[in-house]
Amino acid sequence: MPPTRRILALVAPLAGFLLGFLDFVWITRVPYPLAELGNSTATWAIAAFALGWWVRVGELRAAVAGVVLLVVAVPSYYLAAALLQGDDLAVITAPTSLLWMASGVLAGVVFGVAGVWARSSGWRRVVATALPAAVFVEEALRFADRGRTGYYPGASWNVAIDLGLAALVILLVARAARTRLLATTVALPLAALGALVFVAVSG
């Protein structure tokens, strides 16, 4: 059964707090290359997708829940940095933090709705299944580029991890072989588009 509005109003911010706080704990406690999964745009996007999947029905509810999740996760991340590492709490309201929150609004809407669409049928289901896989493939492309330039010698491990997770997401979300094949086909151009957008935004 879909969660009630009251339950969702409790779960979304709590999940956001845990996502941000545990993300910082993860990157400071887990060894590389697995540590990279913590400070990962793909991991955060998947969290919004998973919340939308749990919502099941109602694109607006899923979008709002996804936004709350990701926006709350940002100050929670910096709070963890302040408590565990002694960072300045003022960073929570810094321009970089606000930019991440703004990005969380967009990602929360897109991936929250995708989580609901993944339970539907037709082209919506295919695109929604492809989206979470695409963000892992896009991240793998960035790691591959970092490895090629020598900036990150261990990047090949992260490429393998991200590609494996992309395949796993499609296997878990899509039950039919045809949907899996179509989602894989759609995920590749989406990942390429995402890589171009990331380059343009990051300058």
PDB file of C-alpha atoms in Angstrom:
ATOM      1  CA  MET A   1       0.000   0.000   0.000  1.00  0.00           C
ATOM      2  CA  PRO A   2       1.204   3.560  -0.719  1.00  0.00           C
ATOM      3  CA  PRO A   3       2.290   5.474   2.396  1.00  0.00           C
ATOM      4  CA  THR A   4      -0.116   7.992   3.845  1.00  0.00           C
ATOM      5  CA  ARG A   5       0.687  11.700   3.661  1.00  0.00           C
ATOM      6  CA  ARG A   6       1.427  11.770   7.376  1.00  0.00           C
ATOM      7  CA  ILE A   7       3.899   8.902   7.140  1.00  0.00           C
ATOM      8  CA  LEU A   8       5.505  10.439   4.067  1.00  0.00           C
ATOM      9  CA  ALA A   9       5.821  13.797   5.833  1.00  0.00           C
ATOM     10  CA  LEU A  10       7.820  12.041   8.550  1.00  0.00           C
ATOM     11  CA  VAL A  11       9.855   9.689   6.380  1.00  0.00           C
ATOM     12  CA  ALA A  12      11.058  12.132   3.701  1.00  0.00           C
ATOM     13  CA  PRO A  13      12.895  14.588   6.004  1.00  0.00           C
ATOM     14  CA  LEU A  14      14.147  11.794   8.263  1.00  0.00           C
ATOM     15  CA  ALA A  15      15.481   9.905   5.240  1.00  0.00           C
ATOM     16  CA  GLY A  16      17.090  13.123   4.026  1.00  0.00           C
ATOM     17  CA  PHE A  17      18.806  13.665   7.361  1.00  0.00           C
ATOM     18  CA  LEU A  18      20.097  10.097   7.387  1.00  0.00           C
ATOM     19  CA  LEU A  19      21.228  10.316   3.759  1.00  0.00           C
ATOM     20  CA  GLY A  20      23.317  13.423   4.350  1.00  0.00           C
ATOM     21  CA  PHE A  21      24.718  12.438   7.740  1.00  0.00           C
ATOM     22  CA  LEU A  22      25.539   8.844   6.845  1.00  0.00           C
ATOM     23  CA  ASP A  23      26.971   9.959   3.528  1.00  0.00           C
ATOM     24  CA  PHE A  24      29.662  11.903   5.369  1.00  0.00           C
ATOM     25  CA  VAL A  25      30.253   9.004   7.748  1.00  0.00           C
ATOM     26  CA  TRP A  26      30.591   6.680   4.750  1.00  0.00           C
ATOM     27  CA  ILE A  27      33.219   8.737   2.927  1.00  0.00           C
ATOM     28  CA  THR A  28      35.294   9.146   6.076  1.00  0.00           C
ATOM     29  CA  ARG A  29      35.098   5.560   7.328  1.00  0.00           C
ATOM     30  CA  VAL A  30      34.909   3.329   4.245  1.00  0.00           C
ATOM     31  CA  PRO A  31      38.097   2.705   2.217  1.00  0.00           C
ATOM     32  CA  TYR A  32      38.433   3.533  -1.466  1.00  0.00           C
ATOM     33  CA  PRO A  33      37.132   2.742  -4.023  1.00  0.00           C
ATOM     34  CA  LEU A  34      33.855   2.069  -2.173  1.00  0.00           C
ATOM     35  CA  ALA A  35      34.111   5.405  -0.360  1.00  0.00           C
ATOM     36  CA  GLU A  36      33.301   7.137  -3.654  1.00  0.00           C
ATOM     37  CA  LEU A  37      29.771   5.744  -3.484  1.00  0.00           C
ATOM     38  CA  GLY A  38      29.113   8.055  -0.573  1.00  0.00           C
ATOM     39  CA  ASN A  39      30.002  11.382  -2.098  1.00  0.00           C
ATOM     40  CA  SER A  40      28.217  10.498  -5.327  1.00  0.00           C
ATOM     41  CA  THR A  41      25.559  12.369  -7.287  1.00  0.00           C
ATOM     42  CA  ALA A  42      24.336   9.017  -8.591  1.00  0.00           C
ATOM     43  CA  THR A  43      23.815   7.629  -5.079  1.00  0.00           C
ATOM     44  CA  TRP A  44      21.776  10.663  -4.042  1.00  0.00           C
ATOM     45  CA  ALA A  45      19.693  10.475  -7.219  1.00  0.00           C
ATOM     46  CA  ILE A  46      19.014   6.802  -6.554  1.00  0.00           C
ATOM     47  CA  ALA A  47      17.834   7.694  -3.048  1.00  0.00           C
ATOM     48  CA  ALA A  48      15.184  10.023  -4.518  1.00  0.00           C
ATOM     49  CA  PHE A  49      14.238   7.334  -7.026  1.00  0.00           C
ATOM     50  CA  ALA A  50      13.872   4.738  -4.262  1.00  0.00           C
ATOM     51  CA  LEU A  51      11.653   7.095  -2.288  1.00  0.00           C
ATOM     52  CA  GLY A  52       9.460   7.657  -5.337  1.00  0.00           C
ATOM     53  CA  TRP A  53       9.292   3.907  -5.861  1.00  0.00           C
ATOM     54  CA  TRP A  54       8.114   3.522  -2.269  1.00  0.00           C
ATOM     55  CA  VAL A  55       5.490   6.253  -2.741  1.00  0.00           C
ATOM     56  CA  ARG A  56       4.135   4.123  -5.606  1.00  0.00           C
ATOM     57  CA  VAL A  57       1.426   6.494  -6.877  1.00  0.00           C
ATOM     58  CA  GLY A  58       1.086  10.235  -7.259  1.00  0.00           C
ATOM     59  CA  GLU A  59       3.759  12.097  -9.193  1.00  0.00           C
ATOM     60  CA  LEU A  60       3.328  15.283  -7.167  1.00  0.00           C
ATOM     61  CA  ARG A  61       3.718  13.470  -3.836  1.00  0.00           C
ATOM     62  CA  ALA A  62       6.806  11.669  -5.109  1.00  0.00           C
ATOM     63  CA  ALA A  63       8.318  14.889  -6.459  1.00  0.00           C
ATOM     64  CA  VAL A  64       7.798  16.775  -3.200  1.00  0.00           C
ATOM     65  CA  ALA A  65       9.155  13.858  -1.179  1.00  0.00           C
ATOM     66  CA  GLY A  66      12.210  13.631  -3.430  1.00  0.00           C
ATOM     67  CA  VAL A  67      12.872  17.355  -3.086  1.00  0.00           C
ATOM     68  CA  VAL A  68      12.555  17.259   0.702  1.00  0.00           C
ATOM     69  CA  LEU A  69      14.866  14.240   0.857  1.00  0.00           C
ATOM     70  CA  LEU A  70      17.675  15.829  -1.148  1.00  0.00           C
ATOM     71  CA  VAL A  71      17.360  19.366   0.185  1.00  0.00           C
ATOM     72  CA  VAL A  72      17.454  18.194   3.808  1.00  0.00           C
ATOM     73  CA  ALA A  73      20.392  15.906   3.029  1.00  0.00           C
ATOM     74  CA  VAL A  74      22.666  18.834   2.149  1.00  0.00           C
ATOM     75  CA  PRO A  75      22.704  20.641   5.532  1.00  0.00           C
ATOM     76  CA  SER A  76      22.699  17.250   7.248  1.00  0.00           C
ATOM     77  CA  TYR A  77      25.910  16.381   5.397  1.00  0.00           C
ATOM     78  CA  TYR A  78      27.588  19.607   6.523  1.00  0.00           C
ATOM     79  CA  LEU A  79      26.263  19.129  10.063  1.00  0.00           C
ATOM     80  CA  ALA A  80      27.991  15.745  10.159  1.00  0.00           C
ATOM     81  CA  ALA A  81      31.182  17.409   8.907  1.00  0.00           C
ATOM     82  CA  ALA A  82      30.933  19.946  11.724  1.00  0.00           C
ATOM     83  CA  LEU A  83      30.261  17.354  14.427  1.00  0.00           C
ATOM     84  CA  LEU A  84      32.723  14.704  13.288  1.00  0.00           C
ATOM     85  CA  GLN A  85      35.453  16.773  11.697  1.00  0.00           C
ATOM     86  CA  GLY A  86      35.156  20.187  13.296  1.00  0.00           C
ATOM     87  CA  ASP A  87      34.146  22.034  10.145  1.00  0.00           C
ATOM     88  CA  ASP A  88      32.524  25.457  10.384  1.00  0.00           C
ATOM     89  CA  LEU A  89      28.730  25.301  10.530  1.00  0.00           C
ATOM     90  CA  ALA A  90      28.583  28.472   8.442  1.00  0.00           C
ATOM     91  CA  VAL A  91      29.228  26.348   5.369  1.00  0.00           C
ATOM     92  CA  ILE A  92      25.584  25.223   5.562  1.00  0.00           C
ATOM     93  CA  THR A  93      24.490  28.599   4.202  1.00  0.00           C
ATOM     94  CA  ALA A  94      27.460  29.047   1.856  1.00  0.00           C
ATOM     95  CA  PRO A  95      26.779  29.528  -1.891  1.00  0.00           C
ATOM     96  CA  THR A  96      28.053  26.034  -2.660  1.00  0.00           C
ATOM     97  CA  SER A  97      25.605  24.512  -0.194  1.00  0.00           C
ATOM     98  CA  LEU A  98      22.731  26.553  -1.611  1.00  0.00           C
ATOM     99  CA  LEU A  99      23.691  25.456  -5.117  1.00  0.00           C
ATOM    100  CA  TRP A 100      23.577  21.818  -4.035  1.00  0.00           C
ATOM    101  CA  MET A 101      20.153  22.379  -2.496  1.00  0.00           C
ATOM    102  CA  ALA A 102      18.928  23.950  -5.736  1.00  0.00           C
ATOM    103  CA  SER A 103      20.279  20.951  -7.628  1.00  0.00           C
ATOM    104  CA  GLY A 104      18.461  18.752  -5.131  1.00  0.00           C
ATOM    105  CA  VAL A 105      15.177  20.397  -6.057  1.00  0.00           C
ATOM    106  CA  LEU A 106      15.632  19.487  -9.709  1.00  0.00           C
ATOM    107  CA  ALA A 107      16.958  15.987  -9.029  1.00  0.00           C
ATOM    108  CA  GLY A 108      14.265  15.336  -6.417  1.00  0.00           C
ATOM    109  CA  VAL A 109      11.502  16.134  -8.883  1.00  0.00           C
ATOM    110  CA  VAL A 110      12.999  14.124 -11.751  1.00  0.00           C
ATOM    111  CA  PHE A 111      13.985  11.018  -9.823  1.00  0.00           C
ATOM    112  CA  GLY A 112      11.064  11.102  -7.409  1.00  0.00           C
ATOM    113  CA  VAL A 113       8.638  11.052 -10.326  1.00  0.00           C
ATOM    114  CA  ALA A 114      10.761   8.417 -12.069  1.00  0.00           C
ATOM    115  CA  GLY A 115      10.306   6.138  -9.073  1.00  0.00           C
ATOM    116  CA  VAL A 116       6.540   6.290  -9.556  1.00  0.00           C
ATOM    117  CA  TRP A 117       6.756   5.926 -13.330  1.00  0.00           C
ATOM    118  CA  ALA A 118       8.911   2.818 -12.939  1.00  0.00           C
ATOM    119  CA  ARG A 119       5.795   1.081 -11.617  1.00  0.00           C
ATOM    120  CA  SER A 120       3.670   2.151 -14.591  1.00  0.00           C
ATOM    121  CA  SER A 121       3.769   0.849 -18.167  1.00  0.00           C
ATOM    122  CA  GLY A 122       4.764   1.872 -21.661  1.00  0.00           C
ATOM    123  CA  TRP A 123       7.415   4.479 -22.422  1.00  0.00           C
ATOM    124  CA  ARG A 124       7.204   5.967 -18.908  1.00  0.00           C
ATOM    125  CA  ARG A 125       8.324   2.717 -17.379  1.00  0.00           C
ATOM    126  CA  VAL A 126      11.196   2.340 -19.837  1.00  0.00           C
ATOM    127  CA  VAL A 127      12.500   5.887 -19.347  1.00  0.00           C
ATOM    128  CA  ALA A 128      12.050   5.716 -15.573  1.00  0.00           C
ATOM    129  CA  THR A 129      13.963   2.451 -15.399  1.00  0.00           C
ATOM    130  CA  ALA A 130      16.712   3.875 -17.590  1.00  0.00           C
ATOM    131  CA  LEU A 131      17.219   7.051 -15.535  1.00  0.00           C
ATOM    132  CA  PRO A 132      18.822   5.578 -12.390  1.00  0.00           C
ATOM    133  CA  ALA A 133      21.031   3.363 -14.530  1.00  0.00           C
ATOM    134  CA  ALA A 134      22.014   6.366 -16.657  1.00  0.00           C
ATOM    135  CA  VAL A 135      23.306   8.356 -13.682  1.00  0.00           C
ATOM    136  CA  PHE A 136      25.622   5.501 -12.741  1.00  0.00           C
ATOM    137  CA  VAL A 137      26.855   5.200 -16.330  1.00  0.00           C
ATOM    138  CA  GLU A 138      27.403   8.968 -16.492  1.00  0.00           C
ATOM    139  CA  GLU A 139      29.402   8.818 -13.284  1.00  0.00           C
ATOM    140  CA  ALA A 140      31.411   5.914 -14.703  1.00  0.00           C
ATOM    141  CA  LEU A 141      32.256   8.090 -17.711  1.00  0.00           C
ATOM    142  CA  ARG A 142      33.584  10.790 -15.397  1.00  0.00           C
ATOM    143  CA  PHE A 143      35.723   8.281 -13.520  1.00  0.00           C
ATOM    144  CA  ALA A 144      37.035   6.926 -16.817  1.00  0.00           C
ATOM    145  CA  ASP A 145      38.021  10.440 -17.864  1.00  0.00           C
ATOM    146  CA  ARG A 146      39.777  11.044 -14.549  1.00  0.00           C
ATOM    147  CA  GLY A 147      41.660   7.781 -14.964  1.00  0.00           C
ATOM    148  CA  ARG A 148      42.627   8.624 -18.542  1.00  0.00           C
ATOM    149  CA  THR A 149      44.129  11.943 -17.512  1.00  0.00           C
ATOM    150  CA  GLY A 150      46.019  10.324 -14.644  1.00  0.00           C
ATOM    151  CA  TYR A 151      44.126  12.406 -12.072  1.00  0.00           C
ATOM    152  CA  TYR A 152      42.802   9.310 -10.310  1.00  0.00           C
ATOM    153  CA  PRO A 153      44.854   6.134 -10.886  1.00  0.00           C
ATOM    154  CA  GLY A 154      42.294   3.844  -9.230  1.00  0.00           C
ATOM    155  CA  ALA A 155      39.403   5.056 -11.368  1.00  0.00           C
ATOM    156  CA  SER A 156      38.984   1.717 -13.165  1.00  0.00           C
ATOM    157  CA  TRP A 157      37.595   0.199  -9.966  1.00  0.00           C
ATOM    158  CA  ASN A 158      34.989   2.951  -9.694  1.00  0.00           C
ATOM    159  CA  VAL A 159      34.066   2.542 -13.353  1.00  0.00           C
ATOM    160  CA  ALA A 160      33.451  -1.157 -12.767  1.00  0.00           C
ATOM    161  CA  ILE A 161      31.434  -0.502  -9.606  1.00  0.00           C
ATOM    162  CA  ASP A 162      29.220   2.120 -11.264  1.00  0.00           C
ATOM    163  CA  LEU A 163      28.581   0.006 -14.355  1.00  0.00           C
ATOM    164  CA  GLY A 164      27.763  -2.973 -12.157  1.00  0.00           C
ATOM    165  CA  LEU A 165      25.302  -0.892 -10.151  1.00  0.00           C
ATOM    166  CA  ALA A 166      23.722   0.425 -13.355  1.00  0.00           C
ATOM    167  CA  ALA A 167      23.083  -3.137 -14.509  1.00  0.00           C
ATOM    168  CA  LEU A 168      21.827  -4.137 -11.057  1.00  0.00           C
ATOM    169  CA  VAL A 169      19.316  -1.283 -10.954  1.00  0.00           C
ATOM    170  CA  ILE A 170      17.818  -2.331 -14.277  1.00  0.00           C
ATOM    171  CA  LEU A 171      17.627  -5.954 -13.160  1.00  0.00           C
ATOM    172  CA  LEU A 172      15.889  -5.027  -9.903  1.00  0.00           C
ATOM    173  CA  VAL A 173      13.459  -2.444 -11.263  1.00  0.00           C
ATOM    174  CA  ALA A 174      12.437  -4.078 -14.548  1.00  0.00           C
ATOM    175  CA  ARG A 175      10.974  -7.561 -14.389  1.00  0.00           C
ATOM    176  CA  ALA A 176      10.467  -8.215 -18.099  1.00  0.00           C
ATOM    177  CA  ALA A 177      13.425  -8.928 -20.376  1.00  0.00           C
ATOM    178  CA  ARG A 178      12.049  -6.573 -23.034  1.00  0.00           C
ATOM    179  CA  THR A 179      11.827  -3.690 -20.570  1.00  0.00           C
ATOM    180  CA  ARG A 180      15.368  -4.372 -19.396  1.00  0.00           C
ATOM    181  CA  LEU A 181      16.672  -4.324 -22.965  1.00  0.00           C
ATOM    182  CA  LEU A 182      14.830  -1.120 -23.844  1.00  0.00           C
ATOM    183  CA  ALA A 183      15.903   0.562 -20.595  1.00  0.00           C
ATOM    184  CA  THR A 184      19.539  -0.342 -21.253  1.00  0.00           C
ATOM    185  CA  THR A 185      19.272   1.103 -24.763  1.00  0.00           C
ATOM    186  CA  VAL A 186      17.732   4.323 -23.461  1.00  0.00           C
ATOM    187  CA  ALA A 187      20.163   4.633 -20.540  1.00  0.00           C
ATOM    188  CA  LEU A 188      23.205   4.997 -22.789  1.00  0.00           C
ATOM    189  CA  PRO A 189      22.153   8.201 -24.631  1.00  0.00           C
ATOM    190  CA  LEU A 190      20.750   9.576 -21.370  1.00  0.00           C
ATOM    191  CA  ALA A 191      24.137   9.015 -19.734  1.00  0.00           C
ATOM    192  CA  ALA A 192      25.889  10.759 -22.637  1.00  0.00           C
ATOM    193  CA  LEU A 193      23.490  13.687 -22.365  1.00  0.00           C
ATOM    194  CA  GLY A 194      24.037  13.834 -18.623  1.00  0.00           C
ATOM    195  CA  ALA A 195      27.814  13.899 -19.141  1.00  0.00           C
ATOM    196  CA  LEU A 196      27.510  16.853 -21.511  1.00  0.00           C
ATOM    197  CA  VAL A 197      25.262  18.721 -19.069  1.00  0.00           C
ATOM    198  CA  PHE A 198      27.681  18.037 -16.212  1.00  0.00           C
ATOM    199  CA  VAL A 199      30.604  19.400 -18.242  1.00  0.00           C
ATOM    200  CA  ALA A 200      28.618  22.485 -19.204  1.00  0.00           C
ATOM    201  CA  VAL A 201      27.507  23.197 -15.627  1.00  0.00           C
ATOM    202  CA  SER A 202      30.899  22.555 -14.043  1.00  0.00           C
ATOM    203  CA  GLY A 203      32.588  24.702 -16.671  1.00  0.00           C
TER     204      GLY A 203
END
